[in-house]
PDB file of C-alpha atoms in Angstrom:
ATOM      1  CA  MET A  13     -31.593 -27.545  -6.728  1.00 41.00           C
ATOM      2  CA  THR A  14     -33.633 -28.302  -3.622  1.00 42.00           C
ATOM      3  CA  PHE A  15     -33.886 -25.940  -0.661  1.00 40.00           C
ATOM      4  CA  GLY A  16     -30.683 -25.972   1.407  1.00 50.00           C
ATOM      5  CA  GLU A  17     -28.610 -27.723  -1.250  1.00 72.00           C
ATOM      6  CA  GLN A  18     -25.323 -26.054  -2.101  1.00 83.00           C
ATOM      7  CA  PRO A  19     -24.484 -25.037  -5.666  1.00 91.00           C
ATOM      8  CA  ALA A  20     -22.121 -27.459  -7.362  1.00 92.00           C
ATOM      9  CA  TYR A  21     -19.156 -25.049  -7.361  1.00 93.00           C
ATOM     10  CA  LEU A  22     -19.419 -24.597  -3.577  1.00 94.00           C
ATOM     11  CA  ARG A  23     -19.507 -28.363  -3.019  1.00 93.00           C
ATOM     12  CA  VAL A  24     -16.383 -28.786  -5.141  1.00 94.00           C
ATOM     13  CA  ALA A  25     -14.666 -25.855  -3.411  1.00 94.00           C
ATOM     14  CA  GLY A  26     -15.626 -27.303  -0.024  1.00 94.00           C
ATOM     15  CA  ASP A  27     -14.075 -30.672  -0.822  1.00 95.00           C
ATOM     16  CA  LEU A  28     -10.866 -29.095  -2.110  1.00 96.00           C
ATOM     17  CA  ARG A  29     -10.768 -26.800   0.922  1.00 94.00           C
ATOM     18  CA  LYS A  30     -11.007 -29.821   3.231  1.00 95.00           C
ATOM     19  CA  LYS A  31      -8.117 -31.496   1.438  1.00 94.00           C
ATOM     20  CA  ILE A  32      -6.039 -28.363   1.911  1.00 93.00           C
ATOM     21  CA  VAL A  33      -6.926 -28.044   5.608  1.00 90.00           C
ATOM     22  CA  ASP A  34      -6.328 -31.783   6.241  1.00 92.00           C
ATOM     23  CA  GLY A  35      -2.939 -31.654   4.530  1.00 92.00           C
ATOM     24  CA  LEU A  36      -3.838 -33.851   1.581  1.00 94.00           C
ATOM     25  CA  LEU A  37      -2.962 -30.871  -0.576  1.00 95.00           C
ATOM     26  CA  PRO A  38      -0.012 -29.375   1.358  1.00 94.00           C
ATOM     27  CA  PRO A  39       1.463 -25.902   0.786  1.00 93.00           C
ATOM     28  CA  HIS A  40       3.169 -25.369  -2.581  1.00 92.00           C
ATOM     29  CA  THR A  41       1.276 -28.311  -4.106  1.00 94.00           C
ATOM     30  CA  ARG A  42      -0.275 -27.605  -7.476  1.00 94.00           C
ATOM     31  CA  LEU A  43      -4.064 -27.546  -7.353  1.00 94.00           C
ATOM     32  CA  PRO A  44      -5.719 -30.045  -9.703  1.00 93.00           C
ATOM     33  CA  SER A  45      -6.215 -28.508 -13.129  1.00 90.00           C
ATOM     34  CA  GLN A  46      -9.597 -27.356 -14.339  1.00 89.00           C
ATOM     35  CA  ALA A  47      -9.822 -30.449 -16.562  1.00 91.00           C
ATOM     36  CA  ARG A  48      -8.925 -32.727 -13.642  1.00 93.00           C
ATOM     37  CA  ILE A  49     -11.547 -31.122 -11.402  1.00 94.00           C
ATOM     38  CA  ARG A  50     -14.142 -31.478 -14.163  1.00 92.00           C
ATOM     39  CA  GLU A  51     -13.379 -35.193 -14.577  1.00 93.00           C
ATOM     40  CA  GLU A  52     -13.004 -36.034 -10.871  1.00 93.00           C
ATOM     41  CA  TYR A  53     -16.210 -34.327  -9.745  1.00 94.00           C
ATOM     42  CA  GLY A  54     -18.263 -34.778 -12.914  1.00 93.00           C
ATOM     43  CA  VAL A  55     -18.927 -31.057 -13.313  1.00 94.00           C
ATOM     44  CA  SER A  56     -18.721 -28.542 -16.120  1.00 94.00           C
ATOM     45  CA  ASP A  57     -15.761 -26.305 -16.904  1.00 93.00           C
ATOM     46  CA  THR A  58     -17.723 -23.362 -15.534  1.00 94.00           C
ATOM     47  CA  VAL A  59     -18.271 -25.104 -12.184  1.00 94.00           C
ATOM     48  CA  ALA A  60     -14.597 -26.112 -11.990  1.00 94.00           C
ATOM     49  CA  LEU A  61     -13.490 -22.568 -12.717  1.00 93.00           C
ATOM     50  CA  GLU A  62     -15.847 -21.060 -10.132  1.00 94.00           C
ATOM     51  CA  ALA A  63     -14.629 -23.517  -7.476  1.00 93.00           C
ATOM     52  CA  ARG A  64     -11.041 -22.450  -8.101  1.00 91.00           C
ATOM     53  CA  LYS A  65     -12.083 -18.797  -7.875  1.00 90.00           C
ATOM     54  CA  VAL A  66     -13.632 -19.447  -4.440  1.00 90.00           C
ATOM     55  CA  LEU A  67     -10.402 -20.936  -3.101  1.00 91.00           C
ATOM     56  CA  MET A  68      -8.402 -18.060  -4.537  1.00 86.00           C
ATOM     57  CA  ALA A  69     -10.731 -15.458  -2.994  1.00 80.00           C
ATOM     58  CA  GLU A  70     -10.344 -17.228   0.363  1.00 80.00           C
ATOM     59  CA  GLY A  71      -6.559 -16.908   0.079  1.00 79.00           C
ATOM     60  CA  LEU A  72      -6.028 -20.680   0.158  1.00 87.00           C
ATOM     61  CA  VAL A  73      -4.440 -20.848  -3.293  1.00 89.00           C
ATOM     62  CA  GLU A  74      -2.539 -18.472  -5.575  1.00 85.00           C
ATOM     63  CA  GLY A  75      -1.986 -18.332  -9.288  1.00 84.00           C
ATOM     64  CA  ARG A  76       1.537 -18.368 -10.685  1.00 84.00           C
ATOM     65  CA  SER A  77       1.936 -16.964 -14.167  1.00 78.00           C
ATOM     66  CA  GLY A  78       2.515 -19.683 -16.731  1.00 79.00           C
ATOM     67  CA  SER A  79       2.648 -22.388 -14.068  1.00 82.00           C
ATOM     68  CA  GLY A  80      -0.795 -22.950 -12.594  1.00 86.00           C
ATOM     69  CA  THR A  81      -2.530 -22.568  -9.238  1.00 91.00           C
ATOM     70  CA  TYR A  82      -0.787 -23.633  -6.021  1.00 92.00           C
ATOM     71  CA  VAL A  83      -1.740 -24.092  -2.385  1.00 93.00           C
ATOM     72  CA  ARG A  84      -0.509 -21.162  -0.316  1.00 87.00           C
ATOM     73  CA  GLU A  85       1.515 -21.413   2.878  1.00 84.00           C
ATOM     74  CA  ARG A  86      -0.920 -20.865   5.757  1.00 78.00           C
ATOM     75  CA  PRO A  87       0.510 -18.487   8.371  1.00 74.00           C
ATOM     76  CA  VAL A  88       0.020 -19.248  12.051  1.00 76.00           C
ATOM     77  CA  PRO A  89      -2.048 -16.321  13.408  1.00 80.00           C
ATOM     78  CA  ARG A  90      -0.329 -14.178  16.017  1.00 84.00           C
ATOM     79  CA  GLN A  91      -2.042 -12.141  18.681  1.00 81.00           C
ATOM     80  CA  ILE A  92      -2.480  -8.402  18.832  1.00 82.00           C
ATOM     81  CA  ALA A  93      -3.456  -7.510  22.400  1.00 80.00           C
ATOM     82  CA  ARG A  94      -5.585  -4.453  23.056  1.00 80.00           C
ATOM     83  CA  SER A  95      -6.736  -2.984  26.355  1.00 69.00           C
ATOM     84  CA  GLY A  96      -7.970   0.512  25.579  1.00 60.00           C
ATOM     85  CA  TYR A  97      -6.088   3.602  26.718  1.00 53.00           C
ATOM     86  CA  ARG A  98      -3.704   3.723  29.622  1.00 54.00           C
ATOM     87  CA  PRO A  99      -3.615   7.165  31.234  1.00 48.00           C
ATOM     88  CA  SER A 100      -0.096   6.959  32.673  1.00 52.00           C
ATOM     89  CA  GLY A 101       3.304   5.817  31.522  1.00 56.00           C
ATOM     90  CA  GLY A 102       3.584   7.907  28.359  1.00 56.00           C
ATOM     91  CA  ALA A 103       2.314   5.304  25.900  1.00 59.00           C
ATOM     92  CA  THR A 104       3.848   5.623  22.437  1.00 62.00           C
ATOM     93  CA  PRO A 105       1.644   5.117  19.358  1.00 60.00           C
ATOM     94  CA  TYR A 106       2.912   1.543  19.038  1.00 61.00           C
ATOM     95  CA  ARG A 107       2.227   0.779  22.690  1.00 58.00           C
ATOM     96  CA  GLN A 108      -1.114   2.512  22.452  1.00 63.00           C
ATOM     97  CA  GLU A 109      -2.133   0.156  19.631  1.00 66.00           C
ATOM     98  CA  GLN A 110      -0.471  -2.963  21.055  1.00 64.00           C
ATOM     99  CA  ALA A 111      -1.148  -3.517  24.751  1.00 56.00           C
ATOM    100  CA  ASP A 112       1.250  -6.465  25.113  1.00 58.00           C
ATOM    101  CA  ALA A 113       4.163  -4.988  27.066  1.00 55.00           C
ATOM    102  CA  ALA A 114       6.480  -7.732  25.767  1.00 59.00           C
ATOM    103  CA  SER A 115       6.051  -6.588  22.168  1.00 60.00           C
ATOM    104  CA  ARG A 116       8.770  -4.524  20.586  1.00 67.00           C
ATOM    105  CA  GLY A 117       7.996  -2.701  17.406  1.00 76.00           C
ATOM    106  CA  THR A 118       8.591   0.402  15.345  1.00 86.00           C
ATOM    107  CA  TRP A 119       6.385   2.742  13.386  1.00 86.00           C
ATOM    108  CA  GLU A 120       6.559   5.197  10.529  1.00 91.00           C
ATOM    109  CA  SER A 121       4.189   8.119  10.171  1.00 93.00           C
ATOM    110  CA  SER A 122       3.270  11.160   8.121  1.00 95.00           C
ATOM    111  CA  SER A 123       0.862  13.989   8.978  1.00 96.00           C
ATOM    112  CA  GLU A 124      -1.001  16.505   6.852  1.00 97.00           C
ATOM    113  CA  GLN A 125      -3.901  18.894   7.264  1.00 97.00           C
ATOM    114  CA  SER A 126      -7.076  17.945   5.441  1.00 97.00           C
ATOM    115  CA  GLU A 127     -10.831  18.460   5.477  1.00 98.00           C
ATOM    116  CA  ALA A 128     -13.033  16.085   7.429  1.00 97.00           C
ATOM    117  CA  SER A 129     -15.176  13.860   5.238  1.00 97.00           C
ATOM    118  CA  GLY A 130     -18.795  13.317   6.218  1.00 97.00           C
ATOM    119  CA  ALA A 131     -18.015  10.046   8.019  1.00 97.00           C
ATOM    120  CA  ILE A 132     -15.010  11.450   9.911  1.00 98.00           C
ATOM    121  CA  ALA A 133     -16.869  14.659  10.778  1.00 98.00           C
ATOM    122  CA  GLU A 134     -19.662  12.591  12.311  1.00 98.00           C
ATOM    123  CA  ARG A 135     -17.192  10.564  14.376  1.00 98.00           C
ATOM    124  CA  LEU A 136     -15.467  13.734  15.626  1.00 98.00           C
ATOM    125  CA  GLY A 137     -18.674  15.669  16.184  1.00 97.00           C
ATOM    126  CA  VAL A 138     -17.654  18.476  13.828  1.00 97.00           C
ATOM    127  CA  GLN A 139     -18.973  19.891  10.567  1.00 97.00           C
ATOM    128  CA  THR A 140     -18.114  18.254   7.252  1.00 97.00           C
ATOM    129  CA  GLY A 141     -15.165  20.062   5.721  1.00 97.00           C
ATOM    130  CA  GLU A 142     -13.695  21.270   9.029  1.00 97.00           C
ATOM    131  CA  ARG A 143      -9.905  21.141   9.197  1.00 98.00           C
ATOM    132  CA  VAL A 144      -8.370  18.091  10.808  1.00 98.00           C
ATOM    133  CA  MET A 145      -4.867  16.734  11.239  1.00 98.00           C
ATOM    134  CA  CYS A 146      -4.637  13.375   9.465  1.00 98.00           C
ATOM    135  CA  THR A 147      -1.776  11.091  10.486  1.00 97.00           C
ATOM    136  CA  ARG A 148      -1.011   7.777   8.802  1.00 96.00           C
ATOM    137  CA  TYR A 149       1.029   5.091  10.536  1.00 94.00           C
ATOM    138  CA  VAL A 150       2.656   1.818   9.499  1.00 94.00           C
ATOM    139  CA  PHE A 151       3.460  -0.366  12.499  1.00 92.00           C
ATOM    140  CA  ARG A 152       6.155  -3.031  12.160  1.00 91.00           C
ATOM    141  CA  GLU A 153       7.291  -5.972  14.262  1.00 86.00           C
ATOM    142  CA  GLY A 154      10.561  -7.634  13.302  1.00 83.00           C
ATOM    143  CA  GLY A 155      10.588  -5.483  10.191  1.00 86.00           C
ATOM    144  CA  GLU A 156       7.250  -6.891   8.983  1.00 87.00           C
ATOM    145  CA  ALA A 157       4.272  -4.553   8.494  1.00 91.00           C
ATOM    146  CA  MET A 158       1.659  -5.802  10.947  1.00 91.00           C
ATOM    147  CA  MET A 159      -0.813  -2.943  11.248  1.00 93.00           C
ATOM    148  CA  LEU A 160      -1.874   0.320   9.618  1.00 96.00           C
ATOM    149  CA  SER A 161      -3.566   3.230  11.354  1.00 95.00           C
ATOM    150  CA  THR A 162      -5.071   6.483  10.109  1.00 97.00           C
ATOM    151  CA  SER A 163      -5.836   9.061  12.803  1.00 97.00           C
ATOM    152  CA  TRP A 164      -7.829  12.290  12.644  1.00 98.00           C
ATOM    153  CA  GLU A 165      -7.792  15.102  15.232  1.00 98.00           C
ATOM    154  CA  PRO A 166      -9.845  18.322  15.013  1.00 98.00           C
ATOM    155  CA  LEU A 167      -7.596  21.320  14.497  1.00 98.00           C
ATOM    156  CA  ALA A 168     -10.173  23.419  16.354  1.00 97.00           C
ATOM    157  CA  LEU A 169      -8.814  21.583  19.412  1.00 97.00           C
ATOM    158  CA  THR A 170      -5.109  21.080  18.683  1.00 97.00           C
ATOM    159  CA  GLY A 171      -4.368  23.809  16.132  1.00 95.00           C
ATOM    160  CA  ARG A 172      -1.727  26.359  17.178  1.00 94.00           C
ATOM    161  CA  THR A 173      -0.748  24.202  20.169  1.00 95.00           C
ATOM    162  CA  PRO A 174       2.497  22.271  20.846  1.00 94.00           C
ATOM    163  CA  VAL A 175       0.695  18.981  20.108  1.00 95.00           C
ATOM    164  CA  MET A 176      -0.781  19.916  16.725  1.00 96.00           C
ATOM    165  CA  LEU A 177       1.599  17.504  14.971  1.00 95.00           C
ATOM    166  CA  PRO A 178       1.401  14.082  16.698  1.00 93.00           C
ATOM    167  CA  GLU A 179       4.983  13.133  15.814  1.00 91.00           C
ATOM    168  CA  GLU A 180       6.734  16.491  16.324  1.00 91.00           C
ATOM    169  CA  GLY A 181       7.267  18.930  19.163  1.00 87.00           C
ATOM    170  CA  PRO A 182       7.973  18.267  22.850  1.00 87.00           C
ATOM    171  CA  LEU A 183       5.463  15.407  23.026  1.00 87.00           C
ATOM    172  CA  GLY A 184       5.982  14.074  19.528  1.00 86.00           C
ATOM    173  CA  GLY A 185       5.634  10.325  19.414  1.00 82.00           C
ATOM    174  CA  MET A 186       3.577  10.022  22.585  1.00 85.00           C
ATOM    175  CA  GLY A 187       0.035   8.705  22.788  1.00 87.00           C
ATOM    176  CA  VAL A 188      -3.218  10.633  22.506  1.00 92.00           C
ATOM    177  CA  VAL A 189      -3.865  10.614  26.258  1.00 91.00           C
ATOM    178  CA  GLU A 190      -0.580  12.274  27.227  1.00 91.00           C
ATOM    179  CA  ARG A 191      -0.612  14.717  24.331  1.00 93.00           C
ATOM    180  CA  MET A 192      -4.131  15.891  25.130  1.00 95.00           C
ATOM    181  CA  ALA A 193      -3.264  16.236  28.814  1.00 95.00           C
ATOM    182  CA  ALA A 194      -0.550  18.706  27.799  1.00 95.00           C
ATOM    183  CA  ILE A 195      -3.246  21.091  26.528  1.00 96.00           C
ATOM    184  CA  ASP A 196      -5.483  20.490  29.569  1.00 97.00           C
ATOM    185  CA  VAL A 197      -7.793  18.016  27.813  1.00 97.00           C
ATOM    186  CA  VAL A 198      -8.428  14.980  30.021  1.00 96.00           C
ATOM    187  CA  VAL A 199      -9.215  11.842  28.039  1.00 94.00           C
ATOM    188  CA  ASP A 200     -11.582   9.712  30.098  1.00 93.00           C
ATOM    189  CA  ASN A 201     -13.082   7.195  27.681  1.00 93.00           C
ATOM    190  CA  VAL A 202     -12.301   5.264  24.526  1.00 92.00           C
ATOM    191  CA  THR A 203     -14.542   3.141  22.305  1.00 93.00           C
ATOM    192  CA  GLU A 204     -13.565   0.552  19.726  1.00 93.00           C
ATOM    193  CA  GLU A 205     -15.734  -1.127  17.105  1.00 95.00           C
ATOM    194  CA  VAL A 206     -14.305  -4.124  15.228  1.00 95.00           C
ATOM    195  CA  GLY A 207     -15.395  -5.132  11.735  1.00 95.00           C
ATOM    196  CA  ALA A 208     -14.025  -7.010   8.727  1.00 94.00           C
ATOM    197  CA  ARG A 209     -13.913  -6.290   5.002  1.00 92.00           C
ATOM    198  CA  PRO A 210     -11.788  -7.058   1.931  1.00 89.00           C
ATOM    199  CA  GLY A 211      -8.569  -5.095   2.095  1.00 91.00           C
ATOM    200  CA  LEU A 212      -8.106  -2.130  -0.207  1.00 92.00           C
ATOM    201  CA  ALA A 213      -5.363  -2.514  -2.804  1.00 90.00           C
ATOM    202  CA  GLU A 214      -3.090   0.040  -1.127  1.00 93.00           C
ATOM    203  CA  GLU A 215      -3.628  -1.562   2.312  1.00 94.00           C
ATOM    204  CA  LEU A 216      -2.756  -5.043   1.085  1.00 91.00           C
ATOM    205  CA  HIS A 217       0.291  -3.719  -0.753  1.00 91.00           C
ATOM    206  CA  ALA A 218       1.569  -2.122   2.473  1.00 93.00           C
ATOM    207  CA  LEU A 219       0.749  -5.214   4.566  1.00 92.00           C
ATOM    208  CA  GLY A 220       2.118  -7.776   2.123  1.00 86.00           C
ATOM    209  CA  GLY A 221      -1.260  -9.354   1.361  1.00 75.00           C
ATOM    210  CA  VAL A 222      -2.824 -10.478  -1.910  1.00 70.00           C
ATOM    211  CA  PRO A 223      -6.027  -9.229  -3.581  1.00 71.00           C
ATOM    212  CA  GLY A 224      -9.105 -10.631  -1.881  1.00 71.00           C
ATOM    213  CA  HIS A 225      -7.561 -10.944   1.571  1.00 80.00           C
ATOM    214  CA  VAL A 226      -9.728  -9.831   4.476  1.00 88.00           C
ATOM    215  CA  VAL A 227      -8.614  -7.216   6.998  1.00 93.00           C
ATOM    216  CA  LEU A 228      -9.893  -6.423  10.472  1.00 95.00           C
ATOM    217  CA  VAL A 229     -10.754  -2.778  10.997  1.00 97.00           C
ATOM    218  CA  VAL A 230     -10.771  -1.347  14.522  1.00 95.00           C
ATOM    219  CA  GLN A 231     -12.603   1.991  14.575  1.00 96.00           C
ATOM    220  CA  ARG A 232     -11.357   3.754  17.701  1.00 95.00           C
ATOM    221  CA  THR A 233     -12.394   7.089  19.232  1.00 97.00           C
ATOM    222  CA  PHE A 234     -10.998   8.866  22.295  1.00 96.00           C
ATOM    223  CA  TYR A 235     -13.304  11.140  24.320  1.00 97.00           C
ATOM    224  CA  ALA A 236     -12.867  13.882  26.889  1.00 97.00           C
ATOM    225  CA  SER A 237     -16.070  14.528  28.867  1.00 97.00           C
ATOM    226  CA  GLY A 238     -18.112  13.143  25.977  1.00 97.00           C
ATOM    227  CA  ARG A 239     -16.312  15.184  23.296  1.00 97.00           C
ATOM    228  CA  PRO A 240     -14.454  13.182  20.615  1.00 98.00           C
ATOM    229  CA  VAL A 241     -10.835  14.362  20.504  1.00 98.00           C
ATOM    230  CA  GLU A 242      -9.353  11.773  18.147  1.00 97.00           C
ATOM    231  CA  THR A 243     -10.655   8.992  15.954  1.00 98.00           C
ATOM    232  CA  ALA A 244      -8.716   6.375  14.017  1.00 96.00           C
ATOM    233  CA  ASP A 245      -9.071   3.344  11.756  1.00 97.00           C
ATOM    234  CA  VAL A 246      -6.651   0.540  12.611  1.00 95.00           C
ATOM    235  CA  VAL A 247      -6.252  -2.043   9.820  1.00 97.00           C
ATOM    236  CA  ILE A 248      -4.915  -5.541  10.623  1.00 94.00           C
ATOM    237  CA  PRO A 249      -4.426  -8.505   8.223  1.00 92.00           C
ATOM    238  CA  ALA A 250      -6.967 -11.104   9.358  1.00 90.00           C
ATOM    239  CA  ASP A 251      -5.015 -14.098   8.037  1.00 84.00           C
ATOM    240  CA  ARG A 252      -1.973 -13.310  10.207  1.00 87.00           C
ATOM    241  CA  TYR A 253      -3.357 -11.795  13.378  1.00 89.00           C
ATOM    242  CA  ARG A 254      -6.100 -12.196  15.964  1.00 89.00           C
ATOM    243  CA  VAL A 255      -7.225  -9.268  18.108  1.00 89.00           C
ATOM    244  CA  ALA A 256      -7.416 -10.129  21.809  1.00 87.00           C
ATOM    245  CA  TYR A 257      -8.945  -7.670  24.291  1.00 84.00           C
ATOM    246  CA  HIS A 258      -7.805  -7.441  27.908  1.00 77.00           C
ATOM    247  CA  LEU A 259     -10.490  -5.510  29.733  1.00 73.00           C
ATOM    248  CA  PRO A 260     -10.455  -4.594  33.440  1.00 71.00           C
ATOM    249  CA  VAL A 261     -13.306  -5.811  35.642  1.00 69.00           C
ATOM    250  CA  ARG A 262     -14.950  -2.835  37.323  1.00 63.00           C
TER     251      ARG A 262
END
């Protein structure tokens, strides 16, 4: 193979991908069999198998037990709008994560005390093993799971206060900014880092994805005078949503 030349399995996968994208192999159509691919492209069984694996890993096709491999329905990506924190208006967790005021959604949550792992301790500026309140959310729109979020808050800050449990008490269900203000902590900054990775099995199960699907991960941290007061990982299925940021011009 000369420099810059693609391996045979990628060339075959690329041609099949183009046929899927162009509609020559529409959704629910059976993908050519391994034998058919071998004959049509003049490649070995190994190359044909690897090409099919590429398309499956990309989420373009899916295997059906005892039936074969079929082209998957391609969802039209919807937008998740984000604009950082909003200090007034009593933003709920859903509104805090979805800045589009026209969106209407629900969420489920559960909280438990735990010890900060090394990575979370670093993000919160505390020692590894310090107690934190961990809250897990499932956000839904129209009944469909659209987003997961796991939040950590240092109990050295919120412990023994009315806002220790994010979803209980007088400010239960409100956003980080308003809850922190209730204990005289003024949130004045938020950072978000966006990355992508294959979804974990439990994430894809909750979001209705299939193994191999990619998720977007928004790593968010709220600060008060430079001190981290909450950090969270927001997980979004990349095949169904795009993250759009609306940032004010200062």
